[in-house]
Amino acid sequence: MQLLLLLEAEHGHTHMERVETDQNKMLEENNMQGLMQDWPLLCSKIIDHAALYHGDREVISRSVEGPIHRTNYSSIHARSRQVAKRLEKDGIAMGDRVATMAWNTWRHLEAWYGILGIGAVYHTLNPRLFPDQIAWIMNDAEDRFLFVDLTFMPIVEAIANKVPSLEKIVVLTDAAHMPETKLTNVVAYEDWVNEVDDDFAWREFDEKSAAGMCYTSGTTGNPKGVVYSHRSNVLHAMAASQPDMMNLSSRDRMMPVVPLFHANGWATAFLCPMVGASMVLPGPGMDGQSIYQLLTQERVTMTAAVPTVWLMLLQHLDKIDGTLPDLESVVIGGSACPRAITRAFQDKYGVDVIHAWGMTEMSPLGTICTIKPEYADLDGEAKLDLQEKQGHPPFTVEMKITDDENKSLPWDGETFGRLKVRGPAVSSAYFKGQGAENFDAENWFDTGDVAHVDPHGYMEITDRAKDVIKSGGEWISTIELENLAVGHDDVAEAAVIGVVHPKWDERPLLVIVPMEGRNPDKQDILEFMRPKIAKWWMPDDVEFVEEIPHTATGKIQKTVLRQQFKDYRFPGT
Ligand code: ADP
């Protein structure tokens, strides 16, 4: 051994390095190239495809001005080329960041394709963040232009002078609806875009170039910029539309209620035109009644959003005794989908629930809970048990669970550990190198989620790593307790946090928002939960509150809740 080390030192490289070099040389010499065309996977090709083969397919929007607006892929294609031409006329070029702060409408879609078609980068801003946070994000991204909906003009007026890189603000409306504003460099989209025609050829460049940006909310620390490439968006859309994933086709009328500014719009802006599905865009109408109206009037077959949106819709349906005759499936993700929602959609309205897990960093799809043959015979409660899982990944996503020492854990459906992923539509880094500790040398990205995986590859999130409760050295899943608690008729929303305990380090405290008009009883709720979980998982106490704090993307803000209960002590401790 010593001799080998000595020899290696003498020759300047290790034995292993020598073997690797020889192997690489051999691979290079024997490499026979495929004789297929180098057709760069650019996102502009998606809207080309939609216009060519699905040109008449409708894109229907609730406009910000009010009326329902109808167009099709052929027209979106033409108008997005106008946007591209107009942007170039204004000096926007390859690599420039162009922000959007807008609802889901046809104009937003045209802006996306126009921006990315010249190699510029669409950057979606979440208007639900604090204005200062939006300004911080715009400065970090160095946005040059902003497309904005009328609704958000007050935010822009408050922050525009804090973003020195911002040159022009394009308001997504026509001249007749332009608001009074003190800001200079503000134009009406329709006037601006109609200064040019649609005689424009998409720019061609490397498929690995940036196409879009979206910042994660960053519950701790500053938000981090995720940068999608053209290649990652195209591959992701192909993977996500497959039958065992979203199963989207030209026969669908898809309504993305999830905003384009949340996690790459769940890729719907690419998925729908790629398969030729019609799009029904809800614009600013995010309440139960408006969503119901579009779902029924426009005969929507598939829709997608976070659980809180569906709670609102189900409450509305209850109130008006509504039905959903055309809707076939609803994709639910962003946070764990409560069993009560799945049950109501499936049993009461005949709509399949597709539970999905994803992240901004994953473009965003990670897993989907569709039924593999191994589980095809499940029904009733057993099927609902399966649907509480977040599901299995598409081709292009590899996943593993590990302990704190990065050792892989078994897929037995019980052992939980840190969930790590990699693939061609998973981030390899954040913008400007932030958060480098989340990525390892083999490209595994640490999701920050804690999960178990069953022998058929179905993953179930049990917690965020930051939220898991460590009681006497063992982990308790807060999400599992929350899912259980919301199954009680008196509970509208539930959150579980760890509170210090003199003997066990931490024990679970259950925080509940009661259902409107109900007066729940602590013991009754605990007795409801007791037969369904291990004794040591039972919450030590229940607290009732009027409201649970949420993030801008609808997630329970455990950091704020923990702060709120920082002085709380369990009875007798
Ligand atoms: P943001 O952090 O900006 O709110 P993301 O959508 O990227 O946006 O958040 C991703 C996180 O959301 C995941 O890491 C996970 O913790 C949570 N999440 C997403 N979908 C689910 C789901 N179906 N069940 C449980 N948690 C989920």
Coordinates of C-alpha atoms and ligand atoms in Angstrom, one line a residue, residues 216-217 262-263 333-336 355-361 390 447 449 461 464 553 555, ligand 1:
T216 CA -39.2 30.0 -3.7
S217 CA -41.0 31.7 -0.8
H262 CA -46.8 29.6 -8.2
A263 CA -44.0 27.1 -8.9
G333 CA -50.9 19.6 -4.4
G334 CA -48.8 22.4 -2.8
S335 CA -49.6 21.0 0.6
A336 CA -51.0 17.7 1.8
H355 CA -52.8 14.1 -5.3
A356 CA -49.4 15.5 -6.4
W357 CA -46.2 16.7 -4.8
G358 CA -43.8 19.1 -6.3
M359 CA -41.5 22.0 -5.7
T360 CA -40.5 25.2 -7.4
E361 CA -37.1 23.5 -7.7
Q390 CA -48.1 11.9 -2.7
T447 CA -35.9 18.8 -0.7
D449 CA -39.1 17.2 3.1
I461 CA -44.5 13.2 3.0
R464 CA -40.9 19.3 6.5
T553 CA -48.7 30.1 -1.5
K555 CA -49.0 26.7 3.3
Ligands
ADP1 P1 -43.1 27.7 -1.9 O1 -42.0 27.2 -1.0 O2 -42.8 28.9 -2.7 O3 -44.5 27.8 -1.3 P2 -43.3 25.2 -3.4 O4 -44.5 24.9 -4.1 O5 -42.0 25.1 -4.1 O6 -43.4 26.7 -3.0 O7 -43.2 24.4 -2.1 C1 -42.8 23.0 -2.1 C2 -43.1 22.3 -0.8 O8 -44.5 22.2 -0.7 C3 -42.6 20.9 -0.8 O9 -41.3 20.8 -0.5 C4 -43.5 20.3 0.2 O10 -43.1 20.6 1.5 C5 -44.8 21.1 0.1 N1 -45.7 20.3 -0.7 C6 -46.0 20.4 -2.0 N2 -47.0 19.5 -2.4 C7 -47.3 18.8 -1.3 C8 -48.2 17.7 -1.0 N3 -49.0 17.1 -1.9 N4 -48.2 17.2 0.3 C9 -47.4 17.7 1.2 N5 -46.6 18.8 1.0 C10 -46.5 19.3 -0.2

